[in-house]
PDB file of C-alpha atoms in Angstrom:
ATOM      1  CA  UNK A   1       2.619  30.908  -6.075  1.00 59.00           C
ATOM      2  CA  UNK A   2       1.011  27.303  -5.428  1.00 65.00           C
ATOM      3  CA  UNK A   3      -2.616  26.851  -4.689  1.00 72.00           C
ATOM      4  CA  UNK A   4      -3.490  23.655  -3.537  1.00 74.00           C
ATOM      5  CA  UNK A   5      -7.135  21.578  -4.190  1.00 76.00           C
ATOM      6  CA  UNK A   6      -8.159  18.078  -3.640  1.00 80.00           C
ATOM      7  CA  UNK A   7     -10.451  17.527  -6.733  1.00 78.00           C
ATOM      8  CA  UNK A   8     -12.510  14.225  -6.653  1.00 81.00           C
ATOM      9  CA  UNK A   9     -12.684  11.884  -9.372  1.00 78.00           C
ATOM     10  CA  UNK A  10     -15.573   8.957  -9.021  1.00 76.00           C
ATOM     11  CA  UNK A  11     -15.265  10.139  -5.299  1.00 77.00           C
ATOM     12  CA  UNK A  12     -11.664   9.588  -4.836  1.00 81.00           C
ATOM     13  CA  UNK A  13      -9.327  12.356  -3.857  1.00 85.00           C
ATOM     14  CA  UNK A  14      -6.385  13.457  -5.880  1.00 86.00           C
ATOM     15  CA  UNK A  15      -3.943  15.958  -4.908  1.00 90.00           C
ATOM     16  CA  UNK A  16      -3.611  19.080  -7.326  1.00 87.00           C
ATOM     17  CA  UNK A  17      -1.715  22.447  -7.476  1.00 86.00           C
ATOM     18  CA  UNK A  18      -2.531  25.623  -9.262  1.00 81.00           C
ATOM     19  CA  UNK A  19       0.589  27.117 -10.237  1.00 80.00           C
ATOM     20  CA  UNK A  20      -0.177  30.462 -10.601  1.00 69.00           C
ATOM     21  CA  UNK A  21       3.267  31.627 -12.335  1.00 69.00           C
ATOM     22  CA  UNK A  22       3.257  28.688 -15.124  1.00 73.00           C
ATOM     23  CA  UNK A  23      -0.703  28.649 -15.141  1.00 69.00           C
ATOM     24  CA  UNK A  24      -0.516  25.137 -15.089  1.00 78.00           C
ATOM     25  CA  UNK A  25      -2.233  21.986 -13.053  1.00 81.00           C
ATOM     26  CA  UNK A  26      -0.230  19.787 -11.249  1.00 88.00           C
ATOM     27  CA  UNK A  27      -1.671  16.322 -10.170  1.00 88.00           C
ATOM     28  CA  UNK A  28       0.115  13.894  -7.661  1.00 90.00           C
ATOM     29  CA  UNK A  29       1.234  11.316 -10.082  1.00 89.00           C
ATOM     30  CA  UNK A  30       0.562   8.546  -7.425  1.00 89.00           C
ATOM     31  CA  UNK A  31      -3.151   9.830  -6.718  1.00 89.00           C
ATOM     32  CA  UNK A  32      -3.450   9.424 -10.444  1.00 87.00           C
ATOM     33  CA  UNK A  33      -2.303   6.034 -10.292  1.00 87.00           C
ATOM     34  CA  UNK A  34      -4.353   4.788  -7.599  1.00 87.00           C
ATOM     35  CA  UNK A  35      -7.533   5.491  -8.844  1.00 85.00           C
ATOM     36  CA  UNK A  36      -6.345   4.058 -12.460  1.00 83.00           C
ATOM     37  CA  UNK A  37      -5.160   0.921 -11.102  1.00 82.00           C
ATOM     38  CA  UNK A  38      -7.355   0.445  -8.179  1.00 79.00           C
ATOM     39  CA  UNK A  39      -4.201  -0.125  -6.270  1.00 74.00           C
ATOM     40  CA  UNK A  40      -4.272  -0.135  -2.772  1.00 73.00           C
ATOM     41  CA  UNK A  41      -0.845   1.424  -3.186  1.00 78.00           C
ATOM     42  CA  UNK A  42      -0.582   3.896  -5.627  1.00 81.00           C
ATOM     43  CA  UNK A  43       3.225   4.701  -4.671  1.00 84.00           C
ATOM     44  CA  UNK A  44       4.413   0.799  -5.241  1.00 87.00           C
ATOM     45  CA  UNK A  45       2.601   0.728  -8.723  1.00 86.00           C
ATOM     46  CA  UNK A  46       3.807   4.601  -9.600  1.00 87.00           C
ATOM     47  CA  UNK A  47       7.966   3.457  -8.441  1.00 86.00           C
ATOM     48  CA  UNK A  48       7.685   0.381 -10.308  1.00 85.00           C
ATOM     49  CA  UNK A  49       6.222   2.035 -13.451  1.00 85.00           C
ATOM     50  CA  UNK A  50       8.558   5.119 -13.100  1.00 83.00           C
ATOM     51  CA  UNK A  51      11.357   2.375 -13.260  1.00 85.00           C
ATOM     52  CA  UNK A  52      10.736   0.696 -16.051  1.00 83.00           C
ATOM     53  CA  UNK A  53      10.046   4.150 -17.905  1.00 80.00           C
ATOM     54  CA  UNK A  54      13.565   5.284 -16.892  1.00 79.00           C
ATOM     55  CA  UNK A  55      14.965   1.386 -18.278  1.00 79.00           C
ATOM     56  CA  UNK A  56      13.380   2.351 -21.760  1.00 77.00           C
ATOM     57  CA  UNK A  57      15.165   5.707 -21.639  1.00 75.00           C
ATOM     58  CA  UNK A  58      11.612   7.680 -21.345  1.00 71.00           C
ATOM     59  CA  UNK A  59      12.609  11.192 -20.647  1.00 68.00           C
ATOM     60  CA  UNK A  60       9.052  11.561 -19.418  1.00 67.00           C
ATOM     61  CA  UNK A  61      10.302  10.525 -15.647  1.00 67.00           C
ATOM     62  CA  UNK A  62      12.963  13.151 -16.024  1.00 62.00           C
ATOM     63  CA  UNK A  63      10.909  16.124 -16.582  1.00 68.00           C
ATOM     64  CA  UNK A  64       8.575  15.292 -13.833  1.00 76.00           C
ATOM     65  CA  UNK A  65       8.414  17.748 -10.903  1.00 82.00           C
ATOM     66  CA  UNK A  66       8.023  17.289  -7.461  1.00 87.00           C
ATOM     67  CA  UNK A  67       5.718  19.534  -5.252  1.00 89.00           C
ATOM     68  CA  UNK A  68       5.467  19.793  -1.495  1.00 88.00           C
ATOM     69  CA  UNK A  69       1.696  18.261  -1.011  1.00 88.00           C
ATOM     70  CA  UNK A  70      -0.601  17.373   2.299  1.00 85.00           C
ATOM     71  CA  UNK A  71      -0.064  13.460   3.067  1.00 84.00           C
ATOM     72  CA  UNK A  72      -3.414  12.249   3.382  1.00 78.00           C
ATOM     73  CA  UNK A  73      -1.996   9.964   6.409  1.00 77.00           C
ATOM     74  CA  UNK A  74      -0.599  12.852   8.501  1.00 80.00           C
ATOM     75  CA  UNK A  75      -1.659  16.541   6.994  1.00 79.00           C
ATOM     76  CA  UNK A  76       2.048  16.992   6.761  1.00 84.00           C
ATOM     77  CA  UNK A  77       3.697  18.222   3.597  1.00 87.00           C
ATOM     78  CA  UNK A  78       5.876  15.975   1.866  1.00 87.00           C
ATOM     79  CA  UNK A  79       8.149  16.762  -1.654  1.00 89.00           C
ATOM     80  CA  UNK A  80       5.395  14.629  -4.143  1.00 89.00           C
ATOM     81  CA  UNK A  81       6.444  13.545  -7.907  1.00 89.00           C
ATOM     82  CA  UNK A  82       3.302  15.552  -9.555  1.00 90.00           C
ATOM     83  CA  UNK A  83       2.900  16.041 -13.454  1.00 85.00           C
ATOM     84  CA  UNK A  84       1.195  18.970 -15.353  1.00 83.00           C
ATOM     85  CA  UNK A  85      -1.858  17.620 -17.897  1.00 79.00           C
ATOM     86  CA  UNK A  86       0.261  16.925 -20.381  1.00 76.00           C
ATOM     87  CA  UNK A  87       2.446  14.487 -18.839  1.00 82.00           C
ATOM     88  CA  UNK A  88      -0.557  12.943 -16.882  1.00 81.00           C
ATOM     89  CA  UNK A  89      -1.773  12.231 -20.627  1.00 80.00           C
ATOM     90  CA  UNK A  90       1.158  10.120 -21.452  1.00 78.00           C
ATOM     91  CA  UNK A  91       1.429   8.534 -17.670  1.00 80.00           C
ATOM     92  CA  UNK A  92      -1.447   7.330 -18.454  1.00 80.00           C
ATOM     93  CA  UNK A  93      -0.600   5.981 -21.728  1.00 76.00           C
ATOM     94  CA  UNK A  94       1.661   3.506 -19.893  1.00 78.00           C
ATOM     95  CA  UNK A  95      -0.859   2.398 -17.441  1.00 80.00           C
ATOM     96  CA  UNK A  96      -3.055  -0.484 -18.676  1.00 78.00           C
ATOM     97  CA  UNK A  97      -6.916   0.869 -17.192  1.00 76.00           C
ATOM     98  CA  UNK A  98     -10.340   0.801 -18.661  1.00 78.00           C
ATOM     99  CA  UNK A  99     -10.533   3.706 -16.615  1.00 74.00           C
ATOM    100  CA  UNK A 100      -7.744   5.773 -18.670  1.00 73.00           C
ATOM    101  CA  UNK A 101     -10.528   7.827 -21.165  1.00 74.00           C
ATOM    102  CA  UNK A 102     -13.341   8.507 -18.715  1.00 78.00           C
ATOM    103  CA  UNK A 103      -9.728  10.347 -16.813  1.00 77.00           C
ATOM    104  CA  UNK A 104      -8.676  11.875 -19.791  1.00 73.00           C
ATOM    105  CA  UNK A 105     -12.578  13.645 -20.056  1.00 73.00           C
ATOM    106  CA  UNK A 106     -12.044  14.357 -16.383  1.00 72.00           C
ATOM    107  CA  UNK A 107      -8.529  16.024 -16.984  1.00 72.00           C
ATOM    108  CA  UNK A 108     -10.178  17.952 -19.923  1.00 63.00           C
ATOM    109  CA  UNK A 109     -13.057  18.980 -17.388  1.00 66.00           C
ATOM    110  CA  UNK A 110     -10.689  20.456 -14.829  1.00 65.00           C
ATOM    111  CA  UNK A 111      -8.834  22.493 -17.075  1.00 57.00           C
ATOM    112  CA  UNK A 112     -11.636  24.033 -18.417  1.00 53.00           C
ATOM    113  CA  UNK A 113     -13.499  24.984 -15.438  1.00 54.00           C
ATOM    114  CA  UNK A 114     -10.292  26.440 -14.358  1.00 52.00           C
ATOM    115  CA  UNK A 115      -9.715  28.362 -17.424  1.00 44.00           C
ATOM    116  CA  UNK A 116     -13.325  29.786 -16.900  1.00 46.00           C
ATOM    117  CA  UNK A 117     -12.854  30.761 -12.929  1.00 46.00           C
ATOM    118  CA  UNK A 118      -9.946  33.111 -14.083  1.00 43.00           C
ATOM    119  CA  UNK A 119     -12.148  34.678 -16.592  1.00 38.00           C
ATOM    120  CA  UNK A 120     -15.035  35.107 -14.795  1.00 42.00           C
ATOM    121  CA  UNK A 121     -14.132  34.767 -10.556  1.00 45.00           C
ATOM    122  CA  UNK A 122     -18.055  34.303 -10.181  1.00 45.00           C
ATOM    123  CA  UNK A 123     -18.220  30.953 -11.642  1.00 46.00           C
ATOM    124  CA  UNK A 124     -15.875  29.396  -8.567  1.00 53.00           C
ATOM    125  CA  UNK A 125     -18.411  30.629  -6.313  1.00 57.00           C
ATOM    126  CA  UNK A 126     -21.236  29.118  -7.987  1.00 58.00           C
ATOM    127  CA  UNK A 127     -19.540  25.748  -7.673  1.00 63.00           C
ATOM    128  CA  UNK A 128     -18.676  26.263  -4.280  1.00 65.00           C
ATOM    129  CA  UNK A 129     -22.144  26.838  -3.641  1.00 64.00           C
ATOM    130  CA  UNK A 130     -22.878  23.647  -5.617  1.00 70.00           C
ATOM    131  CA  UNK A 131     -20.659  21.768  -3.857  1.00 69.00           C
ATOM    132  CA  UNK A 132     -21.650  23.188  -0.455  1.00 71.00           C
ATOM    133  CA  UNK A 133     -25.321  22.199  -1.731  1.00 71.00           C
ATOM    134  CA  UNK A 134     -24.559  18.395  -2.397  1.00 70.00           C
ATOM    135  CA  UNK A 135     -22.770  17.909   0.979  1.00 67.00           C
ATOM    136  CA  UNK A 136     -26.300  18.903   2.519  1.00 72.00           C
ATOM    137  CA  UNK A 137     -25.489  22.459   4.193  1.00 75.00           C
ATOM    138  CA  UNK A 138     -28.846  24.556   4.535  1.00 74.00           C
ATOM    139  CA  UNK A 139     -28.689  27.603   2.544  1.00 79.00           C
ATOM    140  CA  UNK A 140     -28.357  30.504   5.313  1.00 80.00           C
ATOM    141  CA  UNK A 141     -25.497  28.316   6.127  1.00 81.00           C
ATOM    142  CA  UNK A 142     -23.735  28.475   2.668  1.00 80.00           C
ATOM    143  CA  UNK A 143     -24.077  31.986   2.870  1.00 81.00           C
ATOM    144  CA  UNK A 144     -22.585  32.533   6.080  1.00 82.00           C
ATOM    145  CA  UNK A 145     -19.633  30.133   4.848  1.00 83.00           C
ATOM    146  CA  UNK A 146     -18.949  32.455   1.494  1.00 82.00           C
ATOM    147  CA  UNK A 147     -18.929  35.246   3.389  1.00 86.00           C
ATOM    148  CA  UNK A 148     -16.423  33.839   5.995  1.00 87.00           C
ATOM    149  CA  UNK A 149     -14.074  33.093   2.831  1.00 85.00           C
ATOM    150  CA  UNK A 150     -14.549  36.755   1.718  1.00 85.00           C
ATOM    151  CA  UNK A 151     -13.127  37.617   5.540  1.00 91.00           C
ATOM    152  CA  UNK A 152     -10.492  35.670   5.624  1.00 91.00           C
ATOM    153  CA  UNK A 153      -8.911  36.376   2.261  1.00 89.00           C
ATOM    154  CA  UNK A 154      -9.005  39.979   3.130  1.00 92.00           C
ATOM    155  CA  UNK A 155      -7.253  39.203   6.329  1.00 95.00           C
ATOM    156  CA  UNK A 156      -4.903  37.339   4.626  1.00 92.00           C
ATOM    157  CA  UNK A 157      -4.350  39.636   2.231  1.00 92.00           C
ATOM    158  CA  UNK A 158      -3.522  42.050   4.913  1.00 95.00           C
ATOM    159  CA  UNK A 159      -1.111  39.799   6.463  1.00 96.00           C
ATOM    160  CA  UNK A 160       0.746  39.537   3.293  1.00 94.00           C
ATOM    161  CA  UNK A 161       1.048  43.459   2.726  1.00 95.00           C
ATOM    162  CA  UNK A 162       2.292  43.855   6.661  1.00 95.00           C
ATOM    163  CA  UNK A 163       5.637  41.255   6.248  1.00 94.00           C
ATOM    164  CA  UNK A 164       3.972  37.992   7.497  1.00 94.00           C
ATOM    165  CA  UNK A 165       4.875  34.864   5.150  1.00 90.00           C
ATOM    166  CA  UNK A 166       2.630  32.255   4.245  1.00 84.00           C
ATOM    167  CA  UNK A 167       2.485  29.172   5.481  1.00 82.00           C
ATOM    168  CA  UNK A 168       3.960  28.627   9.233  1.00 88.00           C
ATOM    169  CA  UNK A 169       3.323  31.945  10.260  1.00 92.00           C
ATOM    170  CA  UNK A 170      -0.238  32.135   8.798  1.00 92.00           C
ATOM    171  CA  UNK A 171      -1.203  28.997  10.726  1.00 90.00           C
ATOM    172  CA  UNK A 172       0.380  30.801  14.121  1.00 94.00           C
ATOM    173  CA  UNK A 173      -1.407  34.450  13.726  1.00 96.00           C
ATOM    174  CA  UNK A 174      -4.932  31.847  12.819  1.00 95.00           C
ATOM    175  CA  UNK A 175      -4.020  30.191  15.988  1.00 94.00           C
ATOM    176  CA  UNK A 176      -3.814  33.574  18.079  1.00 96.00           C
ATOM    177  CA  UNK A 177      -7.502  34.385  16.927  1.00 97.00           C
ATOM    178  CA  UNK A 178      -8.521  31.204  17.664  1.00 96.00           C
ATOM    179  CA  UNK A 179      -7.348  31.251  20.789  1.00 96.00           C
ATOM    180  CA  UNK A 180      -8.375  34.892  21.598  1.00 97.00           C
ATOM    181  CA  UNK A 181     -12.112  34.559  20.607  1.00 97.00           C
ATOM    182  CA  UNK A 182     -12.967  31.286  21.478  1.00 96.00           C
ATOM    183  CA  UNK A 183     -10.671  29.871  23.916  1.00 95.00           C
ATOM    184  CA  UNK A 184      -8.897  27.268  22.404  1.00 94.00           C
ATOM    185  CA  UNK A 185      -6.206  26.626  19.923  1.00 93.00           C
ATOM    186  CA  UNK A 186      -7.064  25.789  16.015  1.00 91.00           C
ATOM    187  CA  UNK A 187      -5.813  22.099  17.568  1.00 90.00           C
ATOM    188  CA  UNK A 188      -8.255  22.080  20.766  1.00 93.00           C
ATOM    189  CA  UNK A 189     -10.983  23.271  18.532  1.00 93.00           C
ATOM    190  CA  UNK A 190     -11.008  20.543  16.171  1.00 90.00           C
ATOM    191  CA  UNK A 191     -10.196  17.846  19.219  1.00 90.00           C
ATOM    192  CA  UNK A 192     -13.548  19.052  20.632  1.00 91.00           C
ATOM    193  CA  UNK A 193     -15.246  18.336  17.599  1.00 88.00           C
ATOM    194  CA  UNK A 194     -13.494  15.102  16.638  1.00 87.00           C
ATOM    195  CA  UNK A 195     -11.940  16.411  13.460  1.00 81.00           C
ATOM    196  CA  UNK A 196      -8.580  15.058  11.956  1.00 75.00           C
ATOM    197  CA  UNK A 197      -7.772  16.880   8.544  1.00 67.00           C
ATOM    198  CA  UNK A 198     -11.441  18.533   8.082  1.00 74.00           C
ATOM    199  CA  UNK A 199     -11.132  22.177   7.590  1.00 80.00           C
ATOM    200  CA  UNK A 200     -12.643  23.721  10.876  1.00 88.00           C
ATOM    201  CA  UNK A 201     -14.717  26.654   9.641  1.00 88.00           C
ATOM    202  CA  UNK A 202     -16.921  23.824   7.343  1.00 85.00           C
ATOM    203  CA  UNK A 203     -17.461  21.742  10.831  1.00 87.00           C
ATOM    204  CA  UNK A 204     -19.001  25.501  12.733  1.00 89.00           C
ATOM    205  CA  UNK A 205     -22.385  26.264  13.410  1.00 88.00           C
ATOM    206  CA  UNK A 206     -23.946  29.468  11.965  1.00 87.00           C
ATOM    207  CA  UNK A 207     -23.069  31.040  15.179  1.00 92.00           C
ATOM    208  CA  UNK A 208     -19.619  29.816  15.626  1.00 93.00           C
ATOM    209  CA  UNK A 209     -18.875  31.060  11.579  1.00 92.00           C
ATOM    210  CA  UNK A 210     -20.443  34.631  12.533  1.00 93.00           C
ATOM    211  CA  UNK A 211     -17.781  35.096  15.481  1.00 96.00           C
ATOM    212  CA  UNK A 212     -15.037  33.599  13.679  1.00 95.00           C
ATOM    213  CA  UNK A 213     -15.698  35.896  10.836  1.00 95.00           C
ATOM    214  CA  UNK A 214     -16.410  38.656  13.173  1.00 96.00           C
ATOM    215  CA  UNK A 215     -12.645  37.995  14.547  1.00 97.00           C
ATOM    216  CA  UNK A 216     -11.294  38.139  11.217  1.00 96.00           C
ATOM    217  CA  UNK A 217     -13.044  40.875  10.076  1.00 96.00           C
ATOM    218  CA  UNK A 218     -12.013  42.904  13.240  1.00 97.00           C
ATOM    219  CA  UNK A 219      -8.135  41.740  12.929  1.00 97.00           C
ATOM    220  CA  UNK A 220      -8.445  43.313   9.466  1.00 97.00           C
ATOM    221  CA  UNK A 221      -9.295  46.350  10.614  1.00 97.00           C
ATOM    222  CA  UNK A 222      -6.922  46.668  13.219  1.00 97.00           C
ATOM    223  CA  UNK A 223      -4.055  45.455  11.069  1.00 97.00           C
ATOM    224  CA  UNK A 224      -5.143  48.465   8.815  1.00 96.00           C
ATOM    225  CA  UNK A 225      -5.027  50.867  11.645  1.00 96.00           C
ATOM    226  CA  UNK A 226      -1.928  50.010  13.604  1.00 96.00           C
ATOM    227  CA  UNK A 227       0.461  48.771  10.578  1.00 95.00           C
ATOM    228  CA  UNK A 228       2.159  46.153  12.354  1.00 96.00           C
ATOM    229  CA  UNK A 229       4.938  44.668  10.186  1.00 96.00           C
ATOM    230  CA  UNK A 230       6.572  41.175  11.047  1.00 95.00           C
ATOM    231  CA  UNK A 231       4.769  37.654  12.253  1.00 94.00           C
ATOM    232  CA  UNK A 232       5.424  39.269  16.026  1.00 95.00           C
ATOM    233  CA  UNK A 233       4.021  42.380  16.068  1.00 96.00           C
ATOM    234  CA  UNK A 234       0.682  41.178  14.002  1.00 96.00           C
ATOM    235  CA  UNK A 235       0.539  38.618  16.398  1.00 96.00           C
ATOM    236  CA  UNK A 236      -0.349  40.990  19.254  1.00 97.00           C
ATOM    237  CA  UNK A 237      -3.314  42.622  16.809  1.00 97.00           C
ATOM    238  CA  UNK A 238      -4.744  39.120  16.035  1.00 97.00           C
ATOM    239  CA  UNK A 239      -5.228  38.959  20.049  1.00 97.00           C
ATOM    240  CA  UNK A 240      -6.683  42.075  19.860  1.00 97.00           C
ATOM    241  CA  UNK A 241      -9.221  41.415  17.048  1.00 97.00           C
ATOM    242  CA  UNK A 242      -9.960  37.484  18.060  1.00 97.00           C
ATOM    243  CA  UNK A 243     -10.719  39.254  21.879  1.00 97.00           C
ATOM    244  CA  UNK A 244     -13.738  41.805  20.568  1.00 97.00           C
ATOM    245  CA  UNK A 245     -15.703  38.478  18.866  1.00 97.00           C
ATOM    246  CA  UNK A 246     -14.427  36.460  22.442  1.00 96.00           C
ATOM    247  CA  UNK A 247     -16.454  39.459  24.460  1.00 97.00           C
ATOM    248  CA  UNK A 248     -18.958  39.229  21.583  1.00 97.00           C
ATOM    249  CA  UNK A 249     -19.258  35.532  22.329  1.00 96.00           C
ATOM    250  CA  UNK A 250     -19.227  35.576  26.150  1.00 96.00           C
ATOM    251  CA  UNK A 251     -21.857  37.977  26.298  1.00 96.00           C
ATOM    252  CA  UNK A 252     -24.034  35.747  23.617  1.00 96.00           C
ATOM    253  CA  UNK A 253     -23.488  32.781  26.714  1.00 96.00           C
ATOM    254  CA  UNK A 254     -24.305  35.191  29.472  1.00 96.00           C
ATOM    255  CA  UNK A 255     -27.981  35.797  27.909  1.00 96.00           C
ATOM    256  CA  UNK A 256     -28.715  32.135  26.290  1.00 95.00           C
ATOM    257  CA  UNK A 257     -27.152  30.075  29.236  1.00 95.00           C
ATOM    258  CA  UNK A 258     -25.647  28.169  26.331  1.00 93.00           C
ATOM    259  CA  UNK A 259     -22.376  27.548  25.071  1.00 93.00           C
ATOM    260  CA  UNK A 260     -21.923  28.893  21.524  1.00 94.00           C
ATOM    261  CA  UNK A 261     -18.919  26.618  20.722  1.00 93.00           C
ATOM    262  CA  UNK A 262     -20.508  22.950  19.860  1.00 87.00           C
ATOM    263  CA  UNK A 263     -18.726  19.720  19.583  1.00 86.00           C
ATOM    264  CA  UNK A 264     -20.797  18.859  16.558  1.00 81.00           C
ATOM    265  CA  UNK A 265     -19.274  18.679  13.944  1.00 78.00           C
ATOM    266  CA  UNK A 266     -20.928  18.683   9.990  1.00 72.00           C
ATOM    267  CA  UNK A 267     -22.003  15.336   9.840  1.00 70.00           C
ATOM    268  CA  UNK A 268     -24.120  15.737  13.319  1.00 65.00           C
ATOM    269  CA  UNK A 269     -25.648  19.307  12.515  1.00 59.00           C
ATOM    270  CA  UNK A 270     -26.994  18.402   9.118  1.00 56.00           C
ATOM    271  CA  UNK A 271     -28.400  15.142  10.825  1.00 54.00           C
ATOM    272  CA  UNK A 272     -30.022  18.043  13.374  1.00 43.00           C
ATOM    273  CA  UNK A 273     -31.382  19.777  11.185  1.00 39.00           C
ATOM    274  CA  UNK A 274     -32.666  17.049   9.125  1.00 38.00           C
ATOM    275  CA  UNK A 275     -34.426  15.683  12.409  1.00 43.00           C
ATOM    276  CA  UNK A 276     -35.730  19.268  13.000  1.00 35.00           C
ATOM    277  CA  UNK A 277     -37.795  19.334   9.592  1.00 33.00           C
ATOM    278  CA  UNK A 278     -39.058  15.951   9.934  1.00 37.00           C
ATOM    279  CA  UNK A 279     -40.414  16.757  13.332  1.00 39.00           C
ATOM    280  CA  UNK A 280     -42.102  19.964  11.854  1.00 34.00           C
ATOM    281  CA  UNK A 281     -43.687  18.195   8.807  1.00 31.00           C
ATOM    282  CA  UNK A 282     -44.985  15.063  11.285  1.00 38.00           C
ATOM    283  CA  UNK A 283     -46.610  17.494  13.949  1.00 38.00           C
ATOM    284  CA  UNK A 284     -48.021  20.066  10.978  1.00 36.00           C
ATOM    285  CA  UNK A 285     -48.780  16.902   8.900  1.00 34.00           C
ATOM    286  CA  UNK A 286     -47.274  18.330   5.978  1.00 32.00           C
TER     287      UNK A 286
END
C-alpha cells in the first residue's frame, strides 16, 4: 500500500511515497534533482546523470524503482524513477550542490517525523494543525477541516470493507456525493472556485466542510446499514447519503436567501476574514 505526500523543501515540492509494506520513503528522483541543481528541468539533468552512472557501471541506476506519481503539469499519474533514502544519499553524492547537506538534514528530518507519526498517530495531527496554522486558516476552521479527515477516512474505510477498490472507483463514489449534496461534480466544484490541482475540501467554507462532512458521515452510515458490495451498488448509497446534506443544504438557502456553495476559494476567504478583523479593530479602535 502507497501513500502519497508532497513534502516541501525551502518551499519547493517534491513528490514522496510511504510504502507501507517496505516501511520505506520514496522520493521522485527528478524532484530531488531540481531543487539540488536549480534546474529548470530536473528530468534533462536526472537522464543525463542516470547515463553517465550506467557508463561507469553504477548499479545504483539499476536498483532504482519507479512509482506511479501525480505530474505536477496535469494531476495525472505517470510511472516516476523514485529512490528510497538511501539511494537519494548516494544520488546526491553524484550531484555537484552546495545545497546537498542542508538535503541530507532534511532527508534525516522526514524520516524521523515519520518514524514518530507511527508511534504516536497524534503527532501527524499536531503538524497538520501546524501546517493548517501557517497557511493562515482561523482556528474553528482547522477544526472543522480535522474533523472532515476523520469522516472521510471512515467512509473510506467502509468502502474498502464493501468491495470498492481504490483509486478510480473512489474518485467516482466521491463524485456521486458531490454531485448528490451540492449539485455539481468534484470537476464543476473546483471550476466554480478556480481550482486546478488544489484539494477541494481545503478551498470550502466552514459551511460548505460541515455539509460535505455531513454527506460523508451519512454515506457511512448507510453503507453500514444496507451492505452494498461492488463500486455499483455503493454508488446508489453515496446518492443516498450526499442527498440528506443536499436537503440539509437547500433548506440552509431557503432561510438565509444565500447560497451556501461560494466561489471563493482559500486564498479569498482568509483575505475576508483578514478584512473582517481589521474593520472590527478600526471601528472599536482596538
Amino acid at each position: 500500500m502507497m501513500t502519497d505526500k508532497i513534502q516541501l523543501y525551502e518551499e519547493q515540492p517534491i513528490r514522496t511515497a510511504w510504502v507501507e509494506d517496505e516501511e520505506e520513503w520514496y522520493f521522485s528522483v527528478t524532484d530531488v534533482v531540481q531543487v539540488l541543481t536549480e534546474s529548470a528541468d530536473g528530468r534533462k539533468y536526472w537522464n543525463k546523470l542516470k547515463q553517465r552512472l550506467i557508463e561507469e557501471g553504477n548499479q545504483l541506476v539499476t536498483n532504482c524503482h519507479q512509482l506511479k506519481m501525480k505530474s505536477p503539469k496535469d494531476g495525472k499519474r505517470y510511472k516516476t524513477d523514485v529512490a528510497n533514502t538511501e539511494q537519494l544519499l548516494r544520488i546526491i553524492q553524484s550531484i555537484p550542490s552546495k545545497k546537498a547537506e542542508p538535503f541530507k538534514m532534511w532527508l534525516a528530518q522526514v524520516g524521523r517525523e515519520r518514524i514518530e507519526e507511527t508511534i504516536d498517530p497524534e503527532l501527524s495531527i499536531d503538524r497538520a494543525l501546524e501546517t493548517y496554522a501557517k497557511l493562515g486558516y482561523d482556528a474553528d476552521w482547522i477544526n472543522q477541516r480535522l474533523q472532515t479527515i476523520r469522516a472521510r477516512k471512515e467512509l473510506t474505510d467502509q468502502w474498502k470493507s464493501h468491495g470498492v477498490e481504490q483509486g478510480k472507483e473512489f474518485a467516482i463514489l466521491t463524485d456521486e456525493v458531490t454531485k448528490a449534496w451540492s449539485g455539481m461534480s468534484t470537476r464543476q466544484y473546483k471550476n466554480l472556485k478556480g481550482l486546478k490541482k488544489e484539494n477541494l475540501r481545503d478551498n470550502m467554507s466552514t459551511l460548505e466542510l460541515a455539509l460535505n462532512m455531513l454527506a460523508e458521515a451519512t454515506t457511512t452510515e448507510l453503507t453500514k446499514v444496507e451492505n452494498p458490495i461492488g463500486v455499483d451498488e455503493n454508488r446508489k448509497v453515496a446518492r443516498e447519503g450526499g442527498a440528506i446534506a443536499g436537503n440539509a443544504r437547500k433548506e440552509i438557502e431557503d432561510r438565509t436567501g444565500q447560497p451556501v456553495i461560494t466561489f471563493q476559494n482559500a486564498k479569498q476567504l482568509q483575505n475576508l476574514v483578514t478584512g473582517l478583523i481589521e474593520s472590527v479593530v478600526d471601528d472599536e479602535g482596538i
